[in-house]
Every structure is written in C-alpha cells, then in structure tokens.
Coordinates of N, CA and C in Angstrom, one line a residue:
Chain N
E257 N -15.9 19.7 -2.3 CA -15.4 18.8 -1.1 C -14.0 18.3 -1.6
V258 N -13.0 18.4 -0.6 CA -11.7 17.8 -0.9 C -11.6 16.5 -0.7
K259 N -11.1 15.8 -1.7 CA -11.0 14.3 -1.6 C -9.6 13.9 -2.1
L260 N -9.1 12.9 -1.4 CA -7.8 12.3 -1.9 C -8.1 10.8 -1.8
E261 N -7.7 10.1 -3.0 CA -7.9 8.7 -3.2 C -6.7 8.0 -3.5
E262 N -6.1 7.1 -2.7 CA -5.0 6.3 -2.9 C -5.4 5.1 -3.7
S263 N -4.4 4.5 -4.5 CA -4.6 3.2 -5.0 C -3.1 2.6 -5.2
G264 N -3.1 1.3 -5.5 CA -1.8 0.6 -5.8 C -1.1 -0.2 -4.9
G265 N -1.7 -0.2 -3.7 CA -1.1 -1.2 -2.6 C -1.4 -2.6 -2.9
G266 N -0.9 -3.5 -2.0 CA -1.0 -4.9 -2.4 C 0.1 -5.7 -1.7
L267 N 0.3 -6.8 -2.1 CA 1.3 -7.8 -1.5 C 2.5 -7.9 -2.5
V268 N 3.7 -7.6 -1.9 CA 4.9 -7.7 -2.8 C 6.0 -8.3 -2.0
Q269 N 6.9 -9.0 -2.8 CA 7.9 -9.7 -2.1 C 9.1 -8.7 -1.7
P270 N 9.9 -9.2 -0.8 CA 11.1 -8.4 -0.5 C 11.9 -8.1 -1.7
G271 N 12.5 -6.9 -1.8 CA 13.2 -6.6 -3.0 C 12.4 -6.1 -4.2
G272 N 11.0 -6.3 -4.2 CA 10.2 -5.9 -5.2 C 10.0 -4.5 -5.3
S273 N 9.1 -4.1 -6.2 CA 8.7 -2.7 -6.5 C 7.2 -2.6 -6.5
M274 N 6.8 -1.3 -6.3 CA 5.4 -0.9 -6.4 C 5.2 0.6 -6.5
K275 N 4.0 0.9 -7.2 CA 3.8 2.4 -7.3 C 2.5 2.7 -6.8
L276 N 2.5 3.6 -5.8 CA 1.2 4.1 -5.3 C 0.8 5.4 -6.0
S277 N -0.5 5.4 -6.1 CA -1.0 6.8 -6.8 C -2.1 7.4 -5.8
C278 N -2.1 8.6 -6.0 CA -3.3 9.4 -5.3 C -3.7 10.4 -6.0
V279 N -5.0 10.4 -6.3 CA -5.8 11.4 -7.2 C -6.6 12.4 -6.2
A280 N -6.4 13.7 -6.5 CA -6.9 14.6 -5.6 C -8.2 15.3 -6.5
S281 N -9.1 15.8 -5.7 CA -10.2 16.7 -6.3 C -10.7 17.5 -5.1
G282 N -11.4 18.6 -5.7 CA -11.9 19.7 -4.7 C -11.2 20.8 -4.3
F283 N -9.9 20.9 -4.9 CA -9.0 22.0 -4.5 C -8.1 22.2 -5.7
T284 N -7.5 23.2 -5.8 CA -6.4 23.5 -6.8 C -5.1 22.8 -6.4
F285 N -5.1 21.5 -7.1 CA -3.8 20.6 -6.7 C -2.5 21.3 -6.9
S286 N -2.5 22.0 -8.0 CA -1.1 22.4 -8.3 C -0.6 23.6 -7.2
N287 N -1.4 24.1 -6.5 CA -1.1 25.0 -5.4 C -0.5 24.4 -4.0
Y288 N -0.6 23.1 -3.8 CA -0.3 22.5 -2.7 C 0.8 21.5 -2.7
W289 N 1.8 21.7 -1.8 CA 2.8 20.5 -1.5 C 1.9 19.3 -1.1
M290 N 2.5 18.3 -1.4 CA 1.9 17.0 -1.0 C 2.8 16.0 -0.4
N291 N 2.3 15.1 0.5 CA 3.0 14.2 1.3 C 2.6 12.8 1.2
W292 N 3.4 11.8 1.5 CA 3.0 10.5 1.8 C 3.4 10.2 3.2
V293 N 2.5 9.6 3.9 CA 2.7 9.2 5.3 C 2.3 7.8 5.5
R294 N 2.9 7.0 6.3 CA 2.6 5.6 6.5 C 2.3 5.4 7.9
Q295 N 1.5 4.3 8.1 CA 1.2 3.9 9.6 C 1.3 2.5 9.7
S296 N 2.0 2.0 10.8 CA 2.2 0.6 11.1 C 2.0 0.4 12.6
P297 N 1.6 -0.8 13.1 CA 1.4 -0.9 14.5 C 3.0 -0.8 15.2
E298 N 4.0 -1.2 14.5 CA 5.2 -1.0 15.1 C 5.8 0.2 15.2
K299 N 5.7 1.0 14.1 CA 6.2 2.3 14.1 C 5.4 3.5 14.4
G300 N 4.1 3.2 14.3 CA 3.1 4.3 14.5 C 3.0 5.1 13.1
L301 N 2.8 6.5 13.2 CA 2.8 7.4 12.1 C 4.2 7.8 11.6
E302 N 4.5 7.5 10.4 CA 5.9 7.9 10.0 C 5.7 8.8 8.6
W303 N 6.3 9.9 8.5 CA 6.4 10.6 7.4 C 7.3 10.1 6.4
V304 N 6.9 10.0 5.1 CA 7.7 9.3 4.1 C 8.3 10.3 3.1
A305 N 7.5 11.3 2.6 CA 8.1 12.0 1.5 C 7.1 13.1 1.3
E306 N 7.8 14.3 0.7 CA 7.1 15.5 0.4 C 7.5 15.9 -1.0
I307 N 6.6 16.5 -1.8 CA 7.0 17.1 -3.0 C 6.4 18.6 -3.1
R308 N 7.1 19.5 -3.4 CA 6.6 20.9 -3.5 C 6.1 21.3 -4.8
L309 N 6.1 22.6 -5.2 CA 5.3 23.0 -6.4 C 6.1 23.1 -7.5
K310 N 5.5 23.4 -8.9 CA 6.4 23.7 -10.0 C 7.3 24.8 -9.6
S311 N 6.8 25.9 -8.9 CA 7.6 27.0 -8.7 C 8.8 26.8 -7.8
N312 N 8.7 25.7 -7.2 CA 9.9 25.2 -6.4 C 10.7 24.1 -7.0
N313 N 10.5 24.1 -8.4 CA 11.1 23.1 -9.2 C 10.8 21.6 -8.6
Y314 N 9.6 21.5 -8.2 CA 9.1 20.2 -7.7 C 10.2 19.5 -6.6
A315 N 10.6 20.3 -5.8 CA 11.7 19.9 -4.8 C 11.0 18.9 -3.9
T316 N 11.8 17.9 -3.6 CA 11.4 16.7 -2.8 C 12.2 16.4 -1.6
H317 N 11.6 15.9 -0.6 CA 12.3 15.6 0.6 C 11.8 14.1 1.1
Y318 N 12.9 13.4 1.7 CA 12.4 12.0 2.1 C 12.8 11.6 3.5
A319 N 12.2 10.7 4.1 CA 12.7 10.2 5.3 C 14.1 9.3 5.0
E320 N 14.8 9.4 6.0 CA 16.2 8.6 5.8 C 15.9 7.2 5.6
S321 N 15.0 6.7 6.0 CA 14.6 5.2 6.0 C 14.3 4.8 4.4
V322 N 13.9 5.8 3.7 CA 13.4 5.4 2.3 C 14.3 6.2 1.1
K323 N 15.1 7.0 1.5 CA 16.0 7.7 0.7 C 16.8 6.8 -0.2
G324 N 16.7 7.0 -1.5 CA 17.4 6.2 -2.5 C 16.7 5.0 -2.9
R325 N 15.5 4.8 -2.2 CA 14.7 3.6 -2.6 C 13.2 4.0 -3.2
F326 N 12.8 5.1 -2.7 CA 11.4 5.6 -2.9 C 11.5 6.9 -3.7
T327 N 10.6 7.2 -4.7 CA 10.5 8.5 -5.4 C 9.1 9.0 -5.4
I328 N 9.1 10.3 -4.9 CA 7.8 10.9 -5.0 C 7.7 11.7 -6.2
S329 N 6.6 11.7 -6.9 CA 6.5 12.7 -8.1 C 5.0 13.2 -8.2
R330 N 4.7 14.0 -9.1 CA 3.4 14.6 -9.3 C 3.1 14.8 -10.6
D331 N 1.9 14.9 -11.1 CA 1.4 15.3 -12.4 C 0.1 16.2 -12.2
D332 N 0.5 17.5 -12.2 CA -0.5 18.5 -11.9 C -1.6 18.4 -12.9
S333 N -1.5 18.0 -14.1 CA -2.4 18.0 -15.1 C -3.6 16.8 -14.7
K334 N -3.1 16.0 -14.0 CA -3.9 14.8 -13.6 C -4.4 15.0 -12.0
S335 N -3.9 15.9 -11.4 CA -4.1 16.3 -9.8 C -3.8 15.0 -9.2
S336 N -2.6 14.4 -9.4 CA -2.2 13.2 -8.8 C -0.7 13.2 -8.3
V337 N -0.5 12.6 -7.2 CA 0.8 12.4 -6.7 C 1.2 10.9 -6.6
Y338 N 2.4 10.4 -6.7 CA 2.7 9.1 -7.0 C 3.8 8.9 -5.8
L339 N 4.0 7.5 -5.7 CA 5.2 7.1 -4.7 C 5.6 5.8 -5.3
Q340 N 6.8 6.0 -6.1 CA 7.4 4.7 -6.7 C 8.4 4.2 -5.6
M341 N 8.1 2.9 -5.3 CA 8.9 2.3 -4.2 C 9.6 1.1 -4.8
N342 N 11.0 1.1 -4.6 CA 11.9 0.0 -5.1 C 12.6 -0.6 -3.8
N343 N 13.0 -1.8 -4.2 CA 13.8 -2.5 -3.2 C 13.1 -2.7 -1.8
L344 N 11.9 -3.0 -1.9 CA 11.1 -3.0 -0.8 C 11.5 -4.1 0.4
R345 N 11.3 -3.5 1.6 CA 11.7 -4.4 2.8 C 10.4 -4.7 3.6
A346 N 10.5 -5.6 4.4 CA 9.5 -6.1 5.4 C 8.9 -4.7 6.2
E347 N 9.9 -4.0 6.6 CA 9.6 -2.8 7.4 C 8.9 -1.7 6.7
D348 N 8.9 -1.8 5.5 CA 8.0 -0.8 4.7 C 6.5 -1.3 4.7
T349 N 6.1 -2.3 5.3 CA 4.8 -2.7 5.4 C 3.8 -1.7 6.2
G350 N 2.7 -1.4 5.7 CA 1.9 -0.5 6.4 C 0.8 0.1 5.5
I351 N 0.0 1.0 6.2 CA -1.0 1.8 5.3 C -0.4 3.0 4.9
Y352 N -0.4 3.3 3.7 CA 0.1 4.5 3.1 C -0.9 5.5 2.8
Y353 N -0.8 6.7 3.2 CA -1.8 7.8 3.0 C -1.1 8.9 2.3
C354 N -1.8 9.5 1.4 CA -1.3 10.8 0.8 C -2.1 11.9 1.6
T355 N -1.6 12.9 1.8 CA -2.1 14.1 2.6 C -1.5 15.4 2.1
R356 N -2.4 16.3 2.1 CA -2.1 17.7 1.6 C -1.2 18.3 2.5
D357 N -0.3 19.3 2.1 CA 0.4 20.2 3.0 C -0.4 20.6 4.1
G358 N 0.1 20.6 5.3 CA -0.6 21.1 6.6 C -1.4 19.9 7.2
Y359 N -1.4 18.8 6.5 CA -2.0 17.5 7.1 C -3.4 17.7 7.5
D360 N -4.2 18.5 6.7 CA -5.6 18.9 7.0 C -6.5 17.8 6.4
Y361 N -6.2 17.4 5.1 CA -6.9 16.4 4.4 C -6.0 15.1 4.1
W362 N -6.7 14.0 4.3 CA -6.0 12.7 4.1 C -6.8 11.9 3.3
G363 N -6.2 11.0 2.5 CA -6.9 9.8 1.8 C -7.3 8.8 2.8
Q364 N -8.0 7.8 2.2 CA -8.4 6.7 3.1 C -7.3 5.6 3.3
G365 N -6.2 5.9 2.6 CA -4.9 4.8 2.8 C -5.1 3.6 1.8
T366 N -4.0 3.2 1.5 CA -3.8 2.0 0.7 C -2.8 1.0 1.4
T367 N -3.0 -0.1 1.6 CA -2.1 -1.1 2.4 C -1.1 -1.8 1.5
L368 N 0.1 -1.7 1.9 CA 1.2 -2.3 1.4 C 1.7 -3.5 2.3
T369 N 1.9 -4.7 1.8 CA 2.4 -5.8 2.6 C 3.5 -6.2 1.9
V370 N 4.7 -6.2 2.5 CA 6.0 -6.8 1.9 C 6.4 -8.1 2.7
S371 N 6.2 -9.1 2.0 CA 6.5 -10.5 2.6 C 6.6 -11.5 1.5
S372 N 7.4 -12.5 1.9 CA 7.6 -13.5 1.0 C 6.6 -14.7 1.3
Chain Y
D126 N 16.8 14.3 14.5 CA 15.1 14.3 14.3 C 14.5 14.8 15.6
I127 N 13.4 15.6 15.4 CA 12.7 16.2 16.5 C 11.7 15.0 17.1
L128 N 11.9 14.7 18.3 CA 11.1 13.6 19.0 C 9.8 14.3 19.5
M129 N 8.7 13.9 19.2 CA 7.4 14.4 19.8 C 6.9 13.3 20.7
T130 N 6.9 13.8 22.1 CA 6.5 13.0 23.3 C 5.2 13.4 23.5
Q131 N 4.1 12.6 23.3 CA 2.7 12.8 23.5 C 2.2 12.0 24.7
S132 N 1.4 12.8 25.4 CA 0.9 12.3 26.6 C -0.7 12.8 27.0
P133 N -1.3 12.0 27.6 CA -1.3 10.6 27.9 C -1.5 9.7 26.6
S134 N -1.0 8.4 26.7 CA -1.2 7.5 25.6 C -2.7 7.1 25.5
S135 N -3.4 7.1 26.7 CA -4.9 6.8 26.6 C -5.5 7.5 27.7
M136 N -6.8 7.8 27.6 CA -7.6 8.6 28.6 C -9.0 7.9 28.6
S137 N -9.5 7.6 29.9 CA -10.8 7.2 29.9 C -11.7 8.3 30.6
V138 N -12.6 8.9 29.8 CA -13.3 10.1 30.1 C -14.9 9.9 29.8
S139 N -15.5 10.8 30.4 CA -17.0 11.0 30.3 C -17.5 11.9 29.4
L140 N -18.6 11.7 28.8 CA -19.4 12.8 28.0 C -19.5 14.1 28.8
G141 N -19.2 15.2 28.2 CA -19.2 16.4 28.8 C -17.9 16.9 29.6
D142 N -16.9 16.0 29.7 CA -15.6 16.3 30.3 C -14.8 17.2 29.4
T143 N -13.8 17.9 30.0 CA -12.8 18.8 29.3 C -11.5 18.0 29.5
V144 N -10.9 17.6 28.3 CA -9.6 17.1 28.3 C -8.5 17.7 27.6
S145 N -7.3 17.5 28.0 CA -6.2 18.1 27.3 C -5.1 17.0 27.1
I146 N -4.6 17.1 25.8 CA -3.5 16.2 25.5 C -2.3 17.1 25.1
T147 N -1.1 16.6 25.6 CA 0.1 17.5 25.3 C 1.0 16.8 24.4
C148 N 1.8 17.6 23.8 CA 3.0 17.1 23.0 C 4.2 17.9 23.4
H149 N 5.3 17.3 23.8 CA 6.5 18.0 24.1 C 7.6 17.6 23.0
A150 N 8.0 18.7 22.4 CA 9.0 18.5 21.3 C 10.5 18.5 21.8
S151 N 11.4 17.8 21.4 CA 12.6 17.7 21.8 C 13.5 19.0 21.6
Q152 N 12.9 19.9 20.8 CA 13.5 21.2 20.7 C 12.3 22.2 20.3
G153 N 12.6 23.5 20.4 CA 11.5 24.4 20.0 C 11.1 24.2 18.6
I154 N 9.8 24.4 18.4 CA 9.3 24.2 17.1 C 8.4 25.5 16.6
S155 N 8.4 26.5 17.3 CA 7.9 27.9 16.9 C 6.4 27.6 16.4
S156 N 5.6 26.8 17.1 CA 4.2 26.6 16.8 C 3.9 25.9 15.4
N157 N 4.9 25.3 14.9 CA 4.9 24.5 13.6 C 4.3 23.1 14.0
I158 N 3.1 23.1 14.5 CA 2.5 21.9 15.0 C 1.1 21.8 14.5
G159 N 0.7 20.5 14.2 CA -0.8 20.3 13.9 C -1.3 19.1 14.8
W160 N -2.6 19.1 14.9 CA -3.3 18.2 15.7 C -4.2 17.3 14.7
L161 N -4.3 16.1 14.8 CA -5.0 15.2 13.9 C -5.9 14.3 14.8
Q162 N -7.0 13.9 14.1 CA -8.0 13.0 14.7 C -8.1 11.8 13.8
Q163 N -8.1 10.6 14.4 CA -8.4 9.4 13.7 C -9.5 8.6 14.3
K164 N -10.5 8.5 13.7 CA -11.7 7.6 14.2 C -11.4 6.1 14.0
P165 N -11.9 5.2 14.8 CA -11.7 3.8 14.5 C -12.0 3.3 13.1
G166 N -11.1 2.7 12.4 CA -11.2 2.2 11.1 C -11.3 3.4 9.9
K167 N -10.8 4.5 10.4 CA -11.0 5.6 9.5 C -9.7 6.3 9.2
S168 N -9.6 7.2 8.3 CA -8.4 8.1 8.0 C -8.4 9.3 9.0
F169 N -7.5 10.1 8.7 CA -7.2 11.1 9.5 C -7.8 12.3 9.1
K170 N -8.0 13.4 10.1 CA -8.6 14.6 9.8 C -7.8 15.6 10.6
G171 N -7.5 16.9 9.9 CA -6.8 17.8 10.7 C -7.7 18.6 11.5
L172 N -7.2 19.0 12.6 CA -8.1 19.7 13.7 C -7.5 21.1 13.8
I173 N -6.2 21.3 14.0 CA -5.6 22.4 14.4 C -4.3 22.5 13.6
Y174 N -3.9 23.8 13.2 CA -2.7 24.0 12.5 C -1.9 25.3 13.1
H175 N -0.6 25.1 12.9 CA 0.2 26.2 13.4 C -0.1 26.5 15.0
G176 N -0.4 25.4 15.6 CA -0.5 25.5 17.1 C -1.8 25.8 17.7
T177 N -2.4 26.8 17.0 CA -3.8 27.3 17.6 C -4.8 27.5 16.7
N178 N -4.6 27.5 15.4 CA -5.6 27.7 14.3 C -6.5 26.5 14.2
L179 N -7.8 26.8 14.1 CA -8.9 25.8 13.9 C -9.0 25.5 12.3
E180 N -8.9 24.3 11.9 CA -9.3 24.0 10.6 C -10.7 24.2 10.2
D181 N -11.1 24.6 8.9 CA -12.5 24.7 8.6 C -13.4 23.7 9.1
G182 N -14.5 24.0 9.6 CA -15.5 22.9 9.9 C -15.2 22.2 11.2
V183 N -14.1 22.6 11.9 CA -13.9 21.8 13.2 C -14.6 22.6 14.3
P184 N -15.3 21.8 15.1 CA -16.1 22.6 16.1 C -15.3 23.4 17.1
S185 N -15.8 24.6 17.6 CA -15.0 25.4 18.5 C -14.7 24.8 20.0
R186 N -15.2 23.6 20.2 CA -14.8 22.9 21.5 C -13.4 22.5 21.4
F187 N -12.7 22.4 20.3 CA -11.4 22.0 20.0 C -10.6 23.4 20.0
S188 N -9.4 23.3 20.8 CA -8.6 24.4 20.9 C -7.1 23.9 21.1
G189 N -6.2 24.7 20.5 CA -4.8 24.4 20.6 C -4.1 25.6 21.3
S190 N -3.0 25.2 22.1 CA -2.2 26.1 22.7 C -0.8 25.7 22.9
G191 N 0.0 26.7 23.3 CA 1.5 26.3 23.6 C 2.5 27.2 22.8
S192 N 3.7 27.0 23.1 CA 4.9 27.7 22.5 C 6.0 27.0 22.8
G193 N 7.1 27.4 22.1 CA 8.4 26.8 22.4 C 8.4 25.2 22.0
A194 N 8.5 24.5 23.0 CA 8.5 23.0 22.8 C 7.4 22.3 23.4
D195 N 6.5 23.1 24.0 CA 5.3 22.5 24.7 C 3.9 22.9 24.2
Y196 N 3.1 22.0 23.7 CA 1.8 22.3 23.2 C 0.7 21.4 23.7
S197 N -0.5 22.0 23.5 CA -1.7 21.1 24.0 C -2.8 21.3 23.1
L198 N -3.6 20.2 23.1 CA -5.0 20.1 22.4 C -6.0 20.0 23.5
T199 N -7.0 20.9 23.5 CA -8.1 20.7 24.6 C -9.4 20.6 23.9
I200 N -10.1 19.6 24.5 CA -11.4 19.4 24.0 C -12.3 19.6 25.1
S201 N -13.1 20.5 24.9 CA -14.2 21.0 25.9 C -15.4 20.3 25.7
S202 N -16.1 19.9 26.7 CA -17.7 19.4 26.6 C -17.7 18.2 25.7
L203 N -16.8 17.2 26.0 CA -16.8 16.0 25.0 C -18.0 15.5 24.6
E204 N -18.1 15.2 23.3 CA -19.3 14.7 22.7 C -18.9 13.2 22.2
S205 N -19.9 12.4 22.0 CA -19.7 11.0 21.7 C -18.9 10.9 20.4
E206 N -19.0 11.8 19.5 CA -18.2 11.8 18.2 C -16.6 12.0 18.4
D207 N -16.4 12.4 19.6 CA -14.9 12.9 19.9 C -14.1 11.8 20.3
F208 N -14.7 10.5 20.7 CA -14.0 9.4 21.2 C -13.1 8.8 20.0
A209 N -11.9 9.1 19.9 CA -11.0 8.6 18.8 C -9.6 8.8 19.2
D210 N -8.8 8.6 18.3 CA -7.3 8.8 18.5 C -6.8 10.1 18.1
Y211 N -5.9 10.8 18.8 CA -5.4 12.0 18.4 C -3.9 12.1 18.3
Y212 N -3.5 12.7 17.4 CA -1.9 12.8 17.1 C -1.5 14.2 16.9
C213 N -0.2 14.5 17.3 CA 0.4 15.8 17.1 C 1.4 15.4 15.9
V214 N 1.7 16.5 15.1 CA 2.7 16.4 14.1 C 3.5 17.6 14.0
Q215 N 4.9 17.7 13.9 CA 5.7 18.9 13.9 C 6.1 18.9 12.4
Y216 N 6.0 20.1 11.9 CA 6.6 20.4 10.6 C 7.6 21.7 10.7
A217 N 8.3 21.6 11.7 CA 9.2 22.8 11.8 C 10.6 22.4 11.2
Q218 N 10.8 21.0 11.0 CA 12.0 20.6 10.5 C 11.7 19.1 9.8
F219 N 12.6 18.9 8.8 CA 12.7 17.6 8.3 C 13.5 16.6 9.1
P220 N 13.1 15.4 9.3 CA 11.9 14.7 8.8 C 10.8 15.2 9.8
R221 N 9.5 15.3 9.1 CA 8.4 15.6 9.8 C 8.2 14.4 10.9
T222 N 7.8 14.7 12.1 CA 7.6 13.7 13.1 C 6.3 13.8 13.9
F223 N 5.7 12.6 14.3 CA 4.4 12.5 14.8 C 4.5 12.1 16.3
G224 N 3.6 12.5 17.1 CA 3.6 11.9 18.4 C 3.0 10.5 18.3
G225 N 3.0 9.8 19.5 CA 2.8 8.5 19.6 C 1.2 8.2 19.6
G226 N 0.4 9.3 19.8 CA -1.0 9.1 19.8 C -1.7 9.1 21.1
T227 N -2.9 9.5 21.3 CA -3.7 9.4 22.5 C -5.1 8.7 22.2
K228 N -5.4 7.8 22.9 CA -6.7 7.2 22.5 C -7.6 7.6 23.7
L229 N -8.8 8.3 23.2 CA -9.8 8.7 24.2 C -10.9 7.6 24.2
E230 N -11.2 7.1 25.4 CA -12.1 6.1 25.6 C -13.2 6.5 26.5
I231 N -14.4 6.0 26.3 CA -15.5 6.3 27.2 C -15.4 5.6 28.5
K232 N -15.6 6.4 29.6 CA -15.4 5.8 30.9 C -16.8 5.0 31.1

C-alpha cells in the first residue's frame, strides 16, 4: 500500500524558518519525482516545488512565489522528501501536502501557520 | 502561467445522476491533465491521469475526456461516496496549476 506521511508543520513567526518532511512507503521511492503542494482558503491549491531523480541530477523546480526561499530535497535511502522553508510570510500559511509525480497519491498534509 | 478554469464551482445532484465537470486551460496542454478527488476533511486521491487514463482501483464510473485546451471528468451513476470536491491539475508546463475545484452536493 502506497503511503506518504508529512510532518514538521506548526506555528512560526514571519521571517522564520521551518522544515517539512515526508516519508514514503509502499513503492520504489527512488523511481519517482516528488512534489510539494499547498492548500489555503485564499489561494486554493498551489503547486510549490518538484524534485526529480538521481538520474536527473535531482533537478528541482519551484513556484515563483517561493523561489529563493524554499528548498526541496530528497534522501532516497530514507524514502523521504523535504521542504526547507526560510523567510516565511503570512501568505505561506496553509496545509502542505507531499505528492508523488502524477498526483496519484498524497499524504494527509501538515499545517503551517505563519503569524506573529 | 497556464490558467485552469474549472466549472461549475458546485453542483447539487442526486444519487444515480451522471455529472460532468470541465476544465478549460488558457492554452493547449496535450492531455497533460489529471483529476483529483478530495473528501471532506481528507486528503486527495488521483482519479484520472493524462486526460483519459483511470488510476488503479478507481471505479469505472469515472471517465475523462478532452483534447487541446478543454477536458472533462464524467461520473456516471453517482454513488454516495462520490460526493466530494474535485480538482483538475495540468502538468504540461511549469508552474503546475490547479482548477478552482467543484463541490458535488446531494440534492
């Protein structure tokens, strides 16, 4: 059974940092591109970042709104994908989901609140 | 960015009905579109990929169609478990973009 489980959300002040983690199971993690997607009432669903495979030199892509502030990474030995978020803003508030390439399987989400 | 215009935003329907949800992309996306389901308080599940292909385990009452910039998700013979929110997502180009969602409600 494919499972994705996020962790690491919480409350952080504007300008702060947070790192989200997602551990995968039930499939060969190293064979799949992985994404982070966020959901908020204000913006709906917003794609955040993608990371490709070792064979693609772990190429990454980012939404313009997070470029330079967020970093996606992966550790295939731990079947995990991460999202390091720096210089956080109120508009980054939302539920963050990790999802496998193709958007077929999603984690349950972890909530980030950026507020003073 | 490719804008995905999804309609309708909500539908009030009855068990057994057949419904269609559409997504219009601001440019052609060559069937690089998926459809997702989100049940209340839950995460997402992929239903359709590449416009017409059913994900494993998804009931055959779900189907996808379309080409160019216009795509549809059709649900035949609605069952109680189908009352949920539905979204389209395009992956033809970065940034990936989502439709605004369609809420299916029981009439």
